[in-house]
Short mmCIF file of N, CA and C in Angstrom, two decimals:
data_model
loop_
_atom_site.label_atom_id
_atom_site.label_comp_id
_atom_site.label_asym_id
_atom_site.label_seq_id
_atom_site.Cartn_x
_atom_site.Cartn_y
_atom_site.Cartn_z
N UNK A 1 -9.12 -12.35 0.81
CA UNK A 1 -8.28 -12.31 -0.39
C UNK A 1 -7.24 -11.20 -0.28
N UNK A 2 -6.19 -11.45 -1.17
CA UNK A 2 -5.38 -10.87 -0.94
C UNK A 2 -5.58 -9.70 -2.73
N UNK A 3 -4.90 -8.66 -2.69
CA UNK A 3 -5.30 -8.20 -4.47
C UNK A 3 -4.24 -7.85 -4.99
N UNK A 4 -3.08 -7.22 -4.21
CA UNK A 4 -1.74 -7.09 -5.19
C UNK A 4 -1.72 -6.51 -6.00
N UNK A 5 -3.17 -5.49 -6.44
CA UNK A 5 -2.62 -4.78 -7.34
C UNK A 5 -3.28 -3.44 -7.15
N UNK A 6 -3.79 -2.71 -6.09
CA UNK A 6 -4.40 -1.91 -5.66
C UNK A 6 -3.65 -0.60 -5.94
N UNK A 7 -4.11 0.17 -7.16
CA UNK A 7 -3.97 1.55 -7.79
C UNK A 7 -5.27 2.43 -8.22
N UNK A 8 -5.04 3.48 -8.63
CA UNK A 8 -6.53 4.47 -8.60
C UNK A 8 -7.38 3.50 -9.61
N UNK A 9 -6.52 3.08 -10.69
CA UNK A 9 -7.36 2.48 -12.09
C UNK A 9 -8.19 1.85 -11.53
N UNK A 10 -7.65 0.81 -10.17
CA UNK A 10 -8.76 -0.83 -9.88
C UNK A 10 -9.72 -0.10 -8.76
N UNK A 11 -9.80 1.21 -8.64
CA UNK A 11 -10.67 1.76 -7.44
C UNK A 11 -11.57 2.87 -8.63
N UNK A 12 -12.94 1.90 -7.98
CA UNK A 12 -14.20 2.26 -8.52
C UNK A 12 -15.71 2.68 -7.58
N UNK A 13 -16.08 3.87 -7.87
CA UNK A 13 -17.16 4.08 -7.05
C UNK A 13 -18.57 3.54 -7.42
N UNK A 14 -19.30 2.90 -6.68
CA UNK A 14 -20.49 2.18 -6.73
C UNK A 14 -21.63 3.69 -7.31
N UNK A 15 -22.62 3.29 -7.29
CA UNK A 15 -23.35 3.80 -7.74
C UNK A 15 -24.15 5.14 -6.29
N UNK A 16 -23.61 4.48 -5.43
CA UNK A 16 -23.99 4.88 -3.99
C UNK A 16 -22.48 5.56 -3.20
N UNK A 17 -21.72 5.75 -4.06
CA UNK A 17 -20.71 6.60 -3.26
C UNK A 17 -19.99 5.76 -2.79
N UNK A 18 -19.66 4.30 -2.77
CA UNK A 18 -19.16 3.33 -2.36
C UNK A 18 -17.71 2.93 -2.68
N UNK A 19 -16.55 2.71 -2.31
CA UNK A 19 -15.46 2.57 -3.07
C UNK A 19 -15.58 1.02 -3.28
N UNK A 20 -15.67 0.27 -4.51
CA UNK A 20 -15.44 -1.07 -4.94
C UNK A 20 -13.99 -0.97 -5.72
N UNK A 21 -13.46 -2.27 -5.76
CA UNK A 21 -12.32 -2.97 -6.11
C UNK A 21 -12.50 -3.58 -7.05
N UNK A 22 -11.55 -3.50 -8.74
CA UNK A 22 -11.81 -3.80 -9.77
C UNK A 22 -10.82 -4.58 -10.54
N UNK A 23 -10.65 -5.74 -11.29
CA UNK A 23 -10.02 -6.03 -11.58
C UNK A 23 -9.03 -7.18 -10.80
N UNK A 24 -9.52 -8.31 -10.48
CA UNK A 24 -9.11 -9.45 -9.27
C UNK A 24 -8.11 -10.50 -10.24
N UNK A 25 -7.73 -9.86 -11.29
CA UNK A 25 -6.97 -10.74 -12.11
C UNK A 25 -5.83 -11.53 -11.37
N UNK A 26 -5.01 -10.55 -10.45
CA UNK A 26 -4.19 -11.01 -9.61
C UNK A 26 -4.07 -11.10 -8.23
N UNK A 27 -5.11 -11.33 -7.88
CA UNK A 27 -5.79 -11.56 -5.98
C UNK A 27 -5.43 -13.12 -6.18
N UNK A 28 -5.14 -12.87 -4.77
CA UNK A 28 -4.68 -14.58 -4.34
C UNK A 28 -5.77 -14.94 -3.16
N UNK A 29 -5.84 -16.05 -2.83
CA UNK A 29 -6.44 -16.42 -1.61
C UNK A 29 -5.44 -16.50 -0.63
N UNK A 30 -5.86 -16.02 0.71
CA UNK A 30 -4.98 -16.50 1.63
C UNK A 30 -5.20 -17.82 2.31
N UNK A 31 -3.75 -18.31 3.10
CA UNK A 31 -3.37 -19.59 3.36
C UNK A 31 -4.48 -19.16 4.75
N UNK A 32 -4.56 -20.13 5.59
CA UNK A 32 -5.22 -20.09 7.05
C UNK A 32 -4.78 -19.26 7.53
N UNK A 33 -3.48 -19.47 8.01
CA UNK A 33 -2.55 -18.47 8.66
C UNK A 33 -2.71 -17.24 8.61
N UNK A 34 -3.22 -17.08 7.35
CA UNK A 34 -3.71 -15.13 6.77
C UNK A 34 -2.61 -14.67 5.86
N UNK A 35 -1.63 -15.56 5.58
CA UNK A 35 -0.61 -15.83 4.77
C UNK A 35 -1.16 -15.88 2.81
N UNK A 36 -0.03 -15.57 2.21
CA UNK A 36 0.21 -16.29 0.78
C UNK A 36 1.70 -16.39 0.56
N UNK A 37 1.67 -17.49 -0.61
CA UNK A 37 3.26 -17.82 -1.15
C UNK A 37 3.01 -17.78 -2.31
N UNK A 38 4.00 -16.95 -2.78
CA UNK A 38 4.04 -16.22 -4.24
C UNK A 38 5.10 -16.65 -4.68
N UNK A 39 5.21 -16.99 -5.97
CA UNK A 39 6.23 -16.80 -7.01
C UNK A 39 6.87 -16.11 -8.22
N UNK A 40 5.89 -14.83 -8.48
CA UNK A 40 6.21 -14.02 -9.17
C UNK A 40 5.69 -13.06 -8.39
N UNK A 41 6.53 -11.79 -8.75
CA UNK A 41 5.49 -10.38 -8.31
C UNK A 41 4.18 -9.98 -9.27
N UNK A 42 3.46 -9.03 -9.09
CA UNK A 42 2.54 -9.07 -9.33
C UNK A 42 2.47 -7.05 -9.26
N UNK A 43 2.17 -6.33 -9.94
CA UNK A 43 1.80 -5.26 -9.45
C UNK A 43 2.06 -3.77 -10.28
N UNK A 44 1.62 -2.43 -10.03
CA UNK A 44 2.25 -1.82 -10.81
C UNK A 44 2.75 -0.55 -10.21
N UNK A 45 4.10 -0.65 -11.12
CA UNK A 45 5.35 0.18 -10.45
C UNK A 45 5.38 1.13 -9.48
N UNK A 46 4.25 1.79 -9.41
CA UNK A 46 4.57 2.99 -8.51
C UNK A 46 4.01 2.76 -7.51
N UNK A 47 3.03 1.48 -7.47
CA UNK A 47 2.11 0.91 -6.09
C UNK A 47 2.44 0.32 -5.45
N UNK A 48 4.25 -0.83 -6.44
CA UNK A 48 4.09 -2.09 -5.37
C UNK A 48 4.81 -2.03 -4.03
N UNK A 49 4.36 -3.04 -2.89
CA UNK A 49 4.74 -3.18 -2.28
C UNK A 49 6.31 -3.36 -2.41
N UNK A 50 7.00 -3.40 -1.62
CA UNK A 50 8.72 -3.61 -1.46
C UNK A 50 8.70 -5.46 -1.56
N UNK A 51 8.23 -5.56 -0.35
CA UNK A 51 8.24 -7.49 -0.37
C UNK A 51 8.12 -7.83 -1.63
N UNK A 52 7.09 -7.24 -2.56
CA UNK A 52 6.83 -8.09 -3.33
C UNK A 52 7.72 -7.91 -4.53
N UNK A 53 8.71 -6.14 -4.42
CA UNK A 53 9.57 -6.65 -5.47
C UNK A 53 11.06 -7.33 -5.12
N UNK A 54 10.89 -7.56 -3.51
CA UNK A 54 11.85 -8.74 -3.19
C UNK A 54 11.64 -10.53 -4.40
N UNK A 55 10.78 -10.13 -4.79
CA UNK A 55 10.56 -11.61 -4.88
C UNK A 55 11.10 -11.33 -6.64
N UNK A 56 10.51 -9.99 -7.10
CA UNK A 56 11.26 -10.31 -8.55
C UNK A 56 12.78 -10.27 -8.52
N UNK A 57 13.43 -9.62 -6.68
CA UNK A 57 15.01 -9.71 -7.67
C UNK A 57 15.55 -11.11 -6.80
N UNK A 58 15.00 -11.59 -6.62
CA UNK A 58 15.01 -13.26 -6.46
C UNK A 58 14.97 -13.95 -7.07
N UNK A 59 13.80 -13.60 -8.09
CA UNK A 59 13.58 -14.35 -9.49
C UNK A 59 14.84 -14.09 -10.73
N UNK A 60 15.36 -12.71 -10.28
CA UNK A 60 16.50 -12.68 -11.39
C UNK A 60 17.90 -12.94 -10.79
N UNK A 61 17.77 -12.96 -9.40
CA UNK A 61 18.81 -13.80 -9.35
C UNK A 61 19.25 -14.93 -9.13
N UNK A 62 18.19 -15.50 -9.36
CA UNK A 62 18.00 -16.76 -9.68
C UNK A 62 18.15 -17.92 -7.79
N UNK A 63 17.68 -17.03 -7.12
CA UNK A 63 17.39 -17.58 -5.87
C UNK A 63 15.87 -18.50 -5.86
N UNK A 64 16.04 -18.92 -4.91
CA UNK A 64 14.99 -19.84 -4.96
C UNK A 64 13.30 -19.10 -4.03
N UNK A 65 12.47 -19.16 -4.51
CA UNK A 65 11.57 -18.17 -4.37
C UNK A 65 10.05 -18.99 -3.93
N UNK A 66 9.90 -19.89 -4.12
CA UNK A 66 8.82 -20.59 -4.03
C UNK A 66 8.13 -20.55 -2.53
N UNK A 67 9.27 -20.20 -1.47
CA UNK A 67 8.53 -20.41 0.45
C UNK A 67 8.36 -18.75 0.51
N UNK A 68 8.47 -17.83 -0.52
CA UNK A 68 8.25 -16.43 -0.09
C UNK A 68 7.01 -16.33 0.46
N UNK A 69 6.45 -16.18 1.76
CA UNK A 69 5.28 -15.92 2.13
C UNK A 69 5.18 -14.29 2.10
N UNK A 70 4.03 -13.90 2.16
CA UNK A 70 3.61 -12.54 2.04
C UNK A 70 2.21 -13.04 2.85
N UNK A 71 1.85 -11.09 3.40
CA UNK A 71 0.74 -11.02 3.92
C UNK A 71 -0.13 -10.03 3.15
N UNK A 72 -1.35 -9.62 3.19
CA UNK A 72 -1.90 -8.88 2.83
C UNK A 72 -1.55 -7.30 3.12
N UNK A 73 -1.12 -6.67 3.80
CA UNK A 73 -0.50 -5.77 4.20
C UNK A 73 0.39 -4.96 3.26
N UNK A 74 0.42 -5.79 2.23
CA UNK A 74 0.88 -5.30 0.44
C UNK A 74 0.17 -4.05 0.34
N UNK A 75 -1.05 -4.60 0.48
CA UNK A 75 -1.98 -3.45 -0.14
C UNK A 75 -2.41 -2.64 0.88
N UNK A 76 -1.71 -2.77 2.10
CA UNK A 76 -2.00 -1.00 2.76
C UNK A 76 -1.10 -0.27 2.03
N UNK A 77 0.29 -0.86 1.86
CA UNK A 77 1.29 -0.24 1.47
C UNK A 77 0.98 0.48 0.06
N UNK A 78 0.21 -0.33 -0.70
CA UNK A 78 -0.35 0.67 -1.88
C UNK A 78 -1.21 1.44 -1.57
N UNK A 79 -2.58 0.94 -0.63
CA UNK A 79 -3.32 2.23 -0.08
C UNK A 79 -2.88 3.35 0.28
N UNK A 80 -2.04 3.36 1.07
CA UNK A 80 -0.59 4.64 1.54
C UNK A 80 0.03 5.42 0.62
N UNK A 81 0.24 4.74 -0.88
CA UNK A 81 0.41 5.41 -2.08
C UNK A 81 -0.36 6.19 -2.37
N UNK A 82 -1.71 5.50 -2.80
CA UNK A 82 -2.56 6.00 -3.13
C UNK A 82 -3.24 7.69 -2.43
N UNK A 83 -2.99 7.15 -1.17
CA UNK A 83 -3.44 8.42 0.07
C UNK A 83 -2.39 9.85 -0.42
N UNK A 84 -1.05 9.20 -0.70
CA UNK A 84 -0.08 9.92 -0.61
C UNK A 84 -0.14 10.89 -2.12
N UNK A 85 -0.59 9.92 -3.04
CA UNK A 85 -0.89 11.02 -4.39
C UNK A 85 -2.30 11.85 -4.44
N UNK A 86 -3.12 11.15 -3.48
CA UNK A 86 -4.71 11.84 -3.46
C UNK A 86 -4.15 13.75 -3.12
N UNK A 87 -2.82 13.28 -2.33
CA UNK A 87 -2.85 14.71 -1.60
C UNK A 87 -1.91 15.41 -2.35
N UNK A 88 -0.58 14.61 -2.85
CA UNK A 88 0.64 15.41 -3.13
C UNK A 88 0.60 15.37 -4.76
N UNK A 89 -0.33 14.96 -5.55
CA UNK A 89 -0.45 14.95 -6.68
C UNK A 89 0.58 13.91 -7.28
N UNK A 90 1.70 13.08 -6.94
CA UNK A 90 2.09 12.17 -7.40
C UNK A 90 2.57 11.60 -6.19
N UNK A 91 2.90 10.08 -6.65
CA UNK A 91 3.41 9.36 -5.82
C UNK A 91 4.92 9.46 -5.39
N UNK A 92 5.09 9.03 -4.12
CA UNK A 92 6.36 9.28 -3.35
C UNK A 92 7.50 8.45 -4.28
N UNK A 93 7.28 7.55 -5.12
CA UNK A 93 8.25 7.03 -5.56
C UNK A 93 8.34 6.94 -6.97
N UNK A 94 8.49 7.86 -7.72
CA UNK A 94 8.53 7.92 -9.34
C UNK A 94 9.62 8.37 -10.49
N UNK A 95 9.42 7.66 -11.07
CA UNK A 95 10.33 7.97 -12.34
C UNK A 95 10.77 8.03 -13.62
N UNK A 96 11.18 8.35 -14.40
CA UNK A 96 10.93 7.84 -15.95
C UNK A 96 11.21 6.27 -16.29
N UNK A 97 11.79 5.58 -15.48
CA UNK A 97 12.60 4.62 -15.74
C UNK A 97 12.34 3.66 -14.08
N UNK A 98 10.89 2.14 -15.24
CA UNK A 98 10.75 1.47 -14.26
C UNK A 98 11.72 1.04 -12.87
N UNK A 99 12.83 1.05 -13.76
CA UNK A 99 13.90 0.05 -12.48
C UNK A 99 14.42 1.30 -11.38
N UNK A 100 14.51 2.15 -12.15
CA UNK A 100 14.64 3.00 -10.85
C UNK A 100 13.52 3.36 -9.97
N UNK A 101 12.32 3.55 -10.45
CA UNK A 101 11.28 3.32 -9.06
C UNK A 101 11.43 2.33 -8.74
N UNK A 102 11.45 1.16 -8.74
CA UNK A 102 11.63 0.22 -7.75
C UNK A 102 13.00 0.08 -7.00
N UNK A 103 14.29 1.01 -7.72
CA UNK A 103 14.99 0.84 -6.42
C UNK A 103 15.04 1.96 -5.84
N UNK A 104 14.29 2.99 -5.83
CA UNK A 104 13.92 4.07 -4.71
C UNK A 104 13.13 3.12 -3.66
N UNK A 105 12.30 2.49 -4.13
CA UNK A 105 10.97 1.68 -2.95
C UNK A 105 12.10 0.88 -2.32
N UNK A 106 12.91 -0.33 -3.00
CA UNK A 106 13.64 -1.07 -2.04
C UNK A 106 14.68 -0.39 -0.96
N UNK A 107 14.87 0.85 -2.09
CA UNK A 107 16.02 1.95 -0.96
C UNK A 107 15.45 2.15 0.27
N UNK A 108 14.09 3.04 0.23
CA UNK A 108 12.91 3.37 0.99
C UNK A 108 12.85 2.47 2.25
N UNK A 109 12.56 1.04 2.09
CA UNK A 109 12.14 0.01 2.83
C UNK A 109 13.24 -0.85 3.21
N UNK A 110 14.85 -0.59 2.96
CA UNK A 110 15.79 -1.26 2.87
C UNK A 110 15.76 -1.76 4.84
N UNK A 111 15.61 -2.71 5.02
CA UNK A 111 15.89 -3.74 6.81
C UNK A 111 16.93 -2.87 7.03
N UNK A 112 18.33 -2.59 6.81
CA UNK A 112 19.10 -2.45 7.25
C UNK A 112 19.08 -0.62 7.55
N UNK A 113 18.20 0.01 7.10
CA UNK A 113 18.23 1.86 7.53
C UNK A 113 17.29 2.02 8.95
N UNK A 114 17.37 2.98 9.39
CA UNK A 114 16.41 3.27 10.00
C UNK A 114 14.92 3.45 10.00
N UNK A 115 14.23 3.65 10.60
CA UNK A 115 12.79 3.62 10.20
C UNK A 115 12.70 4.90 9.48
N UNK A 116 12.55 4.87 8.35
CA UNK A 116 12.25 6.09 7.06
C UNK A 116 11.03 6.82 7.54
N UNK A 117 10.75 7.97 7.28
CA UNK A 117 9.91 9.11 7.32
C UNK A 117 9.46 9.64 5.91
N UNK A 118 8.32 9.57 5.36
CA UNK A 118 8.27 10.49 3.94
C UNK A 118 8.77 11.66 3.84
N UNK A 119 8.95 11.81 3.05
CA UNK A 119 9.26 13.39 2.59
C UNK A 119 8.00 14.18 1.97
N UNK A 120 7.11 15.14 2.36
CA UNK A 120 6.09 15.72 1.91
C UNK A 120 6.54 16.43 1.20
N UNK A 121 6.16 17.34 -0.12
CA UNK A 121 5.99 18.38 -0.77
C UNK A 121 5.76 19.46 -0.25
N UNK A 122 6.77 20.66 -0.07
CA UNK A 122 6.49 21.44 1.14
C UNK A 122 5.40 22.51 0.81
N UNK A 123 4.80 22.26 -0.21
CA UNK A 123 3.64 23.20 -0.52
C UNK A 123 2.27 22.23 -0.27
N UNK A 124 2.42 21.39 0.29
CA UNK A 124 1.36 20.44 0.18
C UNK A 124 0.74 20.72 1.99
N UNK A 125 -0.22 21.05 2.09
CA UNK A 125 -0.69 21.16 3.59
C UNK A 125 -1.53 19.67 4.29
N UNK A 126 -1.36 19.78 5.02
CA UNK A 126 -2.16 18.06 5.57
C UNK A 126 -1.76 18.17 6.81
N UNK A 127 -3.23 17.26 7.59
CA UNK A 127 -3.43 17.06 9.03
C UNK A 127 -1.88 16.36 9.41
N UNK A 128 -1.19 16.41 10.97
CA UNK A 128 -0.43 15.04 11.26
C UNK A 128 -0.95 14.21 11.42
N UNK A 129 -2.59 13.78 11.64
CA UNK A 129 -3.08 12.51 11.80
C UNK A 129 -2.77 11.81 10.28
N UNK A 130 -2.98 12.57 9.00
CA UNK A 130 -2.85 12.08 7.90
C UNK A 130 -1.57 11.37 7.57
N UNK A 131 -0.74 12.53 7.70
CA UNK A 131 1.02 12.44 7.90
C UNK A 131 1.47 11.15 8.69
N UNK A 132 0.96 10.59 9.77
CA UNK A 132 0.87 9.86 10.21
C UNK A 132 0.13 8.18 9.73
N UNK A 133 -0.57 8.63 9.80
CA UNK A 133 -1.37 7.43 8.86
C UNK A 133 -0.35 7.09 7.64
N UNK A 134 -0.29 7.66 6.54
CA UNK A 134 0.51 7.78 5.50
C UNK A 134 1.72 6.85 5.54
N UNK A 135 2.62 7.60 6.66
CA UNK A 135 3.72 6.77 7.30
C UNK A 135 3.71 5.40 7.84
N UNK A 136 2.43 5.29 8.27
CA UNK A 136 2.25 3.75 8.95
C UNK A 136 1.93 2.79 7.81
N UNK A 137 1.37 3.10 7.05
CA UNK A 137 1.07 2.36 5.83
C UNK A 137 2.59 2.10 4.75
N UNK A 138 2.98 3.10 4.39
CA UNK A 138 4.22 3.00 3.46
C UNK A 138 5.31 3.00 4.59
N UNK A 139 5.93 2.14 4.69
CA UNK A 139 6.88 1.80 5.72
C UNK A 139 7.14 0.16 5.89
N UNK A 140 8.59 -0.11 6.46
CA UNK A 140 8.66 -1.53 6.17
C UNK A 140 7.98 -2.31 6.59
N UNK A 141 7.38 -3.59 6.12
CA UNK A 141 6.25 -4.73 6.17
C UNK A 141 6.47 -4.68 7.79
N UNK A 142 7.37 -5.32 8.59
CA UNK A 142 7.36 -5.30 10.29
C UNK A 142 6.66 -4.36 11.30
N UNK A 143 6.72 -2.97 10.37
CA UNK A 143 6.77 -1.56 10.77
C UNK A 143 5.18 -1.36 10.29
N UNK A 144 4.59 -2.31 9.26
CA UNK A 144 3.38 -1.43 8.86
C UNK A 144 1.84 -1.65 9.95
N UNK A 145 1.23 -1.06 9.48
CA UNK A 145 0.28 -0.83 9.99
C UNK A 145 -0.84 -2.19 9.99
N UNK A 146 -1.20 -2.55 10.96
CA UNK A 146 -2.01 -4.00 10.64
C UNK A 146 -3.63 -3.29 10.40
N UNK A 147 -4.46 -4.05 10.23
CA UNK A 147 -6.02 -3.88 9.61
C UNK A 147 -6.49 -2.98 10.64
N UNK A 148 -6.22 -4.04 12.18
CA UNK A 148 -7.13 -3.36 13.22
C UNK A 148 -5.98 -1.47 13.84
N UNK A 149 -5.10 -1.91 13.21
CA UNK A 149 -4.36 -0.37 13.42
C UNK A 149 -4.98 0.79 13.13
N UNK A 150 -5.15 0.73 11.58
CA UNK A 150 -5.32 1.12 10.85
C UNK A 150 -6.93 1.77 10.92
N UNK A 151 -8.01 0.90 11.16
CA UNK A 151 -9.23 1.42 12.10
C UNK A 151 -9.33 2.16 13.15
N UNK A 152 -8.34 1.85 13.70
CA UNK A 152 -8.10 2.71 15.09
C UNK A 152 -7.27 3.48 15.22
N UNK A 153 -6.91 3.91 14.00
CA UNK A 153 -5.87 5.15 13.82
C UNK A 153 -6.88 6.59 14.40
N UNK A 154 -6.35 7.47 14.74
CA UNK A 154 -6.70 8.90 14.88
C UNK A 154 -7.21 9.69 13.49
N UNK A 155 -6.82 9.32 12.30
CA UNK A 155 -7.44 9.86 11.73
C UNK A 155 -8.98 9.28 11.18
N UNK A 156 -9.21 8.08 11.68
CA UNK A 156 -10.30 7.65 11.09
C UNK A 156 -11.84 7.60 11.99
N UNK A 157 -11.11 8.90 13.54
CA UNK A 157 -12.37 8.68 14.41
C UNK A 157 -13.41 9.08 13.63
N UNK A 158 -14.55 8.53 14.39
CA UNK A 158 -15.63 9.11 14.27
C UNK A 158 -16.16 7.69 12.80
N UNK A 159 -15.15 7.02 12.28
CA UNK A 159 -15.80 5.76 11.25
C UNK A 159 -16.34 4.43 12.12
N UNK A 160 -17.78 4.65 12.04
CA UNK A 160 -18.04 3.08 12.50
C UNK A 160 -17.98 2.07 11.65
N UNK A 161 -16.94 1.45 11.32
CA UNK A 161 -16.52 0.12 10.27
C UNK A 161 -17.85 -0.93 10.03
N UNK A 162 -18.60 -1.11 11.44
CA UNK A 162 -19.21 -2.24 11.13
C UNK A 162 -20.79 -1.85 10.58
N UNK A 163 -20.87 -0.64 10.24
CA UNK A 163 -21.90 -0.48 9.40
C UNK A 163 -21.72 0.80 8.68
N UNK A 164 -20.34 0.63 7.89
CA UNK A 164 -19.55 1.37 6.81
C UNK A 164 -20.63 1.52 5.71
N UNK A 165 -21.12 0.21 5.48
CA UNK A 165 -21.74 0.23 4.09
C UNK A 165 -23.18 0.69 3.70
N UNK A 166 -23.71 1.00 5.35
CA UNK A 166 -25.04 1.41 5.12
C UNK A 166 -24.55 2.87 5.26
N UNK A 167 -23.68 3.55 5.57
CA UNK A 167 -23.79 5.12 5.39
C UNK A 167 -23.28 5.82 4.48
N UNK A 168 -24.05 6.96 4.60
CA UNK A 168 -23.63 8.13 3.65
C UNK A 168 -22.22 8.04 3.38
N UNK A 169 -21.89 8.00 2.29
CA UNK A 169 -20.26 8.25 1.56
C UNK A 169 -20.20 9.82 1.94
N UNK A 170 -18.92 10.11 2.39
CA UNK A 170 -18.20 11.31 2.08
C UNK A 170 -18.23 12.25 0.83
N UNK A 171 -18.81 13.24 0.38
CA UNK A 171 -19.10 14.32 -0.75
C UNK A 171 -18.03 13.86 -1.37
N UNK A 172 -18.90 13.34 -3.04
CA UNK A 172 -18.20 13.18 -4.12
C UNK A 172 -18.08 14.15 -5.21
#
């Protein structure tokens, strides 16, 4: 499944230290392919993916929107948010005024710039494996980080994935 809407609110700890996912109001299934086709966006402002607010200014400009495929990879891009406020106390892209966070994110992710770099908070200290990670996640959909990347990133040695769920959680 895909969830599209991955922010601190829908991230919930199990009773066992576990991070569960809350709130599937707007999870899609994926196509075979590992694909979905969307017709509205879905998400909230300071999380969403870029692709996906390609699709609302499609919808207002009245382009035709229905073959937009998307991948799951939405929601590293919010995971990457998320990582990014765990540390810097807010998110990289905010503002008083919805429409302008979203055109900082489309600025951010615009095809036609170079590959963007965050900007950290220069009082904010953090590993480069983090810094790194961070970057691979929030960065354009081509550019991002795939599942098995993302496991095998440097900052996540030492996680054995395939029996994540029988171990000790990290001090809560």
């Amino acid at each position: 499944n895909f969830f599209k809407d991955i922010k601190p609110e829908n991230c919930l700890l199990d009773r066992f230290g576990h991070l569960k996912l809350a709130d599937f109001g707007s999870s899609m299934a994926l196509n075979e392919d590992g694909s979905f086709v969307s017709i509205s966006p879905v998400g909230t402002p300071n999380y969403v993916a870029p692709e996906l607010l390609q699709i609302l200014s499609s919808t207002l400009s009245a382009q035709d929107t229905t073959q937009q495929k998307l991948d799951p990879s939405c929601d590293y891009w919010s995971m990457g948010i998320i990582g990014f406020e765990m540390i810097a106390e807010k998110t990289p892209f905010q503002n008083e005024n919805v429409y302008d966070t979203y055109s900082e994110i489309q600025k951010y992710s615009d095809e036609m710039r170079l590959m963007q770099v965050l900007e950290f908070p220069s009082d904010v200290k953090m590993s480069r494996k983090l810094k790194d990670l961070l970057n691979g996640l929030i960065t354009k959909p081509r550019h991002r980080m795939s599942i098995d990347e993302i496991k095998d990133h440097p900052f996540f040695i030492g996680i054995n994935w395939h029996s994540l769920r029988d171990q000790a959680p990290p001090i809560i």
